[in-house]
Amino acid sequence: MDIKICGITTIDDAQAACSLDIQAVGLVFYAKSPRYVDEATARSIVRVLPSHMVAVGVFVDRPWSTVLATARSVGLHAVQLHGNEPPEDAARLEEAGLRVMKALFINRAPYLKDYIHYAPSAFLVECAGKQRPGGNALAWDWGQAKGAVGGTPMMLAGGLNHDNVQEALRAAEPSGVDVSSGVESRPGRKDPEKMERFVNAVRRLRPRPVLGGIFS
């Protein structure tokens, strides 16, 4: 079970996340998000990550060429396309050597059924439904994601925290989980204790990932 802690904004939070031996951290390049980081900040965070840690850049409706340029400038290993990016953009980024995780949604396009148009390394599935893209800390019927993207690895997101993540895992049977606001002390800052409790809750139900996970 791969774990990604998203919305990292500081070196301290990145190091606290890394100490939990998770697989990936997410850096948000969406300016309207309270978790937004600029390229210079992101670059400083990526520099302190251990070699096994995957740095994922989160982008919303940016041209594929801009995404690629940012990924190369910052040193990202993967990108998460969290808007209405066309399948062609995802394909171009994969061809450029980046792992692409394409977000699909329950309540807005691109919907779960649209997975057939994409061929990313993985999908991220969440509900959506507020003004900002993303889960917006809203819990939802995670069972709707079960088996929804065929054989492509799937990461589950949206409203997850240490109290409900085991329920979500049982319902959706994903390849990994993505958490952001559920492990924060305030928007944009992570709480080390909440991160540890979340990771421990996942590991109690699902063991450490083996080769073949989303990020391995």
Short mmCIF file of C-alpha atoms in Angstrom, two decimals:
data_model
loop_
_atom_site.label_atom_id
_atom_site.label_comp_id
_atom_site.label_asym_id
_atom_site.label_seq_id
_atom_site.Cartn_x
_atom_site.Cartn_y
_atom_site.Cartn_z
CA MET A 1 0.00 0.00 0.00
CA ASP A 2 1.68 3.19 -1.20
CA ILE A 3 1.20 6.37 0.81
CA LYS A 4 1.51 9.90 -0.55
CA ILE A 5 1.36 12.92 1.73
CA CYS A 6 0.37 15.88 -0.41
CA GLY A 7 0.49 19.63 0.03
CA ILE A 8 3.98 19.77 1.53
CA THR A 9 5.10 23.40 1.80
CA THR A 10 8.20 23.38 4.01
CA ILE A 11 11.43 21.45 4.43
CA ASP A 12 10.49 20.61 8.02
CA ASP A 13 7.20 19.04 6.96
CA ALA A 14 8.95 17.13 4.16
CA GLN A 15 11.50 15.69 6.56
CA ALA A 16 8.80 14.72 9.07
CA ALA A 17 6.92 12.92 6.30
CA CYS A 18 10.07 11.17 5.09
CA SER A 19 10.82 9.91 8.59
CA LEU A 20 7.66 7.77 8.31
CA ASP A 21 9.12 5.85 5.36
CA ILE A 22 6.27 6.66 3.01
CA GLN A 23 6.61 6.45 -0.76
CA ALA A 24 5.82 9.96 -2.04
CA VAL A 25 5.21 13.60 -1.17
CA GLY A 26 3.15 16.03 -3.21
CA LEU A 27 3.99 19.63 -4.08
CA VAL A 28 1.11 21.80 -5.28
CA PHE A 29 1.71 24.20 -8.16
CA TYR A 30 -1.82 25.60 -8.19
CA ALA A 31 -1.66 29.26 -7.17
CA LYS A 32 -5.15 29.40 -5.63
CA SER A 33 -4.37 26.61 -3.19
CA PRO A 34 -3.32 27.38 0.41
CA ARG A 35 -0.70 24.68 -0.17
CA TYR A 36 0.85 26.34 -3.22
CA VAL A 37 4.63 26.38 -3.50
CA ASP A 38 6.71 28.25 -6.03
CA GLU A 39 9.51 26.60 -7.96
CA ALA A 40 12.27 27.85 -5.68
CA THR A 41 10.55 26.52 -2.56
CA ALA A 42 9.76 23.23 -4.26
CA ARG A 43 13.35 22.85 -5.41
CA SER A 44 14.63 23.33 -1.86
CA ILE A 45 12.21 20.67 -0.59
CA VAL A 46 13.12 18.14 -3.28
CA ARG A 47 16.82 18.54 -2.46
CA VAL A 48 16.32 17.18 1.07
CA LEU A 49 14.28 14.12 0.06
CA PRO A 50 15.96 10.72 0.37
CA SER A 51 16.73 8.97 -2.90
CA HIS A 52 13.82 6.53 -2.61
CA MET A 53 11.21 9.24 -2.08
CA VAL A 54 9.10 10.25 -5.10
CA ALA A 55 8.38 13.97 -5.49
CA VAL A 56 5.03 14.49 -7.23
CA GLY A 57 4.07 17.86 -8.66
CA VAL A 58 0.35 18.66 -8.67
CA PHE A 59 -0.86 20.77 -11.60
CA VAL A 60 -4.29 22.01 -12.66
CA ASP A 61 -5.00 22.71 -16.33
CA ARG A 62 -1.47 23.81 -17.18
CA PRO A 63 -0.04 23.23 -20.67
CA TRP A 64 1.95 20.01 -20.83
CA SER A 65 5.05 21.95 -21.88
CA THR A 66 4.80 24.11 -18.74
CA VAL A 67 4.35 21.03 -16.57
CA LEU A 68 7.39 19.40 -18.13
CA ALA A 69 9.54 22.51 -17.75
CA THR A 70 8.59 22.85 -14.08
CA ALA A 71 9.21 19.17 -13.43
CA ARG A 72 12.69 19.38 -14.90
CA SER A 73 13.51 22.65 -13.12
CA VAL A 74 12.40 21.38 -9.71
CA GLY A 75 13.54 17.77 -10.06
CA LEU A 76 10.13 16.10 -9.90
CA HIS A 77 9.84 12.37 -10.48
CA ALA A 78 6.12 12.33 -11.25
CA VAL A 79 3.26 14.70 -11.96
CA GLN A 80 -0.38 14.67 -10.93
CA LEU A 81 -2.76 16.22 -13.46
CA HIS A 82 -5.69 17.45 -11.42
CA GLY A 83 -7.82 19.32 -13.92
CA ASN A 84 -9.35 18.68 -17.33
CA GLU A 85 -6.07 17.91 -19.06
CA PRO A 86 -6.57 16.04 -22.35
CA PRO A 87 -5.27 12.50 -22.77
CA GLU A 88 -2.70 13.77 -25.25
CA ASP A 89 -1.01 15.88 -22.56
CA ALA A 90 -0.74 12.93 -20.22
CA ALA A 91 0.75 10.85 -23.02
CA ARG A 92 3.33 13.50 -23.90
CA LEU A 93 4.50 13.72 -20.30
CA GLU A 94 4.78 9.94 -20.02
CA GLU A 95 6.80 9.91 -23.24
CA ALA A 96 9.08 12.54 -21.73
CA GLY A 97 9.94 10.13 -18.91
CA LEU A 98 7.63 11.34 -16.14
CA ARG A 99 5.23 9.13 -14.27
CA VAL A 100 1.78 10.62 -14.66
CA MET A 101 -1.07 10.26 -12.19
CA LYS A 102 -4.34 11.50 -13.69
CA ALA A 103 -7.12 12.62 -11.36
CA LEU A 104 -10.67 11.42 -12.02
CA PHE A 105 -13.74 12.55 -10.10
CA ILE A 106 -17.17 11.43 -8.96
CA ASN A 107 -18.90 14.80 -9.22
CA ARG A 108 -17.22 16.53 -12.14
CA ALA A 109 -15.27 15.88 -15.31
CA PRO A 110 -13.16 13.99 -16.03
CA TYR A 111 -15.41 11.32 -14.53
CA LEU A 112 -14.43 7.80 -13.56
CA LYS A 113 -15.81 6.48 -16.84
CA ASP A 114 -13.30 8.66 -18.72
CA TYR A 115 -10.42 6.45 -17.61
CA ILE A 116 -10.69 4.61 -20.92
CA HIS A 117 -9.30 7.67 -22.73
CA TYR A 118 -6.09 7.83 -20.68
CA ALA A 119 -3.03 5.63 -20.28
CA PRO A 120 -1.20 7.06 -17.25
CA SER A 121 1.02 5.29 -14.76
CA ALA A 122 -1.82 5.58 -12.25
CA PHE A 123 -5.12 7.28 -11.57
CA LEU A 124 -6.08 9.29 -8.50
CA VAL A 125 -9.78 9.06 -7.65
CA GLU A 126 -11.70 11.45 -5.44
CA CYS A 127 -15.09 13.08 -5.14
CA ALA A 128 -14.60 16.84 -5.77
CA GLY A 129 -17.49 19.25 -5.52
CA LYS A 130 -16.29 22.60 -4.14
CA GLN A 131 -14.76 25.68 -5.67
CA ARG A 132 -11.15 24.47 -5.51
CA PRO A 133 -9.99 21.33 -7.29
CA GLY A 134 -9.32 18.42 -4.98
CA GLY A 135 -10.93 16.62 -2.12
CA ASN A 136 -11.57 19.69 0.05
CA ALA A 137 -11.44 17.44 3.15
CA LEU A 138 -14.81 15.90 2.21
CA ALA A 139 -15.44 12.25 2.99
CA TRP A 140 -17.44 10.35 0.38
CA ASP A 141 -18.60 6.89 -0.64
CA TRP A 142 -15.16 5.42 -1.30
CA GLY A 143 -16.74 2.20 -2.54
CA GLN A 144 -17.61 4.02 -5.77
CA ALA A 145 -13.92 3.84 -6.67
CA LYS A 146 -13.59 0.07 -6.35
CA GLY A 147 -12.60 -1.41 -9.69
CA ALA A 148 -13.46 1.84 -11.45
CA VAL A 149 -10.29 2.25 -13.52
CA GLY A 150 -9.73 -1.22 -14.87
CA GLY A 151 -6.30 -2.68 -14.23
CA THR A 152 -4.46 0.63 -13.86
CA PRO A 153 -3.11 1.32 -10.34
CA MET A 154 -5.39 3.65 -8.39
CA MET A 155 -4.66 6.07 -5.57
CA LEU A 156 -7.58 7.04 -3.34
CA ALA A 157 -7.97 10.59 -2.03
CA GLY A 158 -10.52 12.90 -0.49
CA GLY A 159 -11.47 13.33 3.15
CA LEU A 160 -9.04 10.75 4.49
CA ASN A 161 -7.66 10.81 8.02
CA HIS A 162 -6.42 8.33 10.59
CA ASP A 163 -9.97 7.63 11.82
CA ASN A 164 -11.49 6.65 8.47
CA VAL A 165 -8.65 5.45 6.24
CA GLN A 166 -9.14 1.78 7.10
CA GLU A 167 -12.83 2.03 6.21
CA ALA A 168 -11.86 3.69 2.92
CA LEU A 169 -9.28 0.99 2.13
CA ARG A 170 -11.78 -1.79 2.71
CA ALA A 171 -14.37 -0.07 0.53
CA ALA A 172 -12.23 0.95 -2.44
CA GLU A 173 -9.33 -1.53 -2.41
CA PRO A 174 -6.91 1.00 -3.94
CA SER A 175 -3.23 0.61 -4.70
CA GLY A 176 -2.39 3.61 -2.54
CA VAL A 177 -3.78 6.51 -0.52
CA ASP A 178 -3.23 10.25 -0.75
CA VAL A 179 -3.75 12.53 2.25
CA SER A 180 -3.37 16.27 2.72
CA SER A 181 -5.74 18.22 4.96
CA GLY A 182 -6.37 15.14 7.11
CA VAL A 183 -2.84 15.37 8.54
CA GLU A 184 -2.60 19.15 8.95
CA SER A 185 -2.47 21.48 11.93
CA ARG A 186 -3.66 24.27 9.64
CA PRO A 187 -3.93 24.65 5.84
CA GLY A 188 -0.49 24.17 4.37
CA ARG A 189 1.24 22.90 7.51
CA LYS A 190 1.46 19.26 8.48
CA ASP A 191 1.06 17.86 11.97
CA PRO A 192 3.75 15.22 12.67
CA GLU A 193 1.54 13.32 15.10
CA LYS A 194 -1.39 13.21 12.66
CA MET A 195 0.91 12.02 9.87
CA GLU A 196 2.26 9.24 12.06
CA ARG A 197 -1.21 8.15 13.17
CA PHE A 198 -2.39 8.09 9.55
CA VAL A 199 0.56 6.02 8.34
CA ASN A 200 0.22 3.61 11.26
CA ALA A 201 -3.49 3.15 10.54
CA VAL A 202 -2.72 2.27 6.93
CA ARG A 203 0.10 -0.10 7.83
CA ARG A 204 -2.01 -1.94 10.40
CA LEU A 205 -4.47 -2.87 7.68
CA ARG A 206 -2.16 -3.11 4.68
CA PRO A 207 1.51 -4.12 4.85
CA ARG A 208 4.39 -2.28 3.27
CA PRO A 209 4.29 -2.18 -0.54
CA VAL A 210 6.26 -4.57 -2.70
CA LEU A 211 7.75 -3.99 -6.13
CA GLY A 212 4.98 -3.09 -8.50
CA GLY A 213 3.30 -0.38 -6.42
CA ILE A 214 2.39 3.01 -7.86
CA PHE A 215 5.74 4.53 -6.92
CA SER A 216 8.00 1.48 -6.97
#
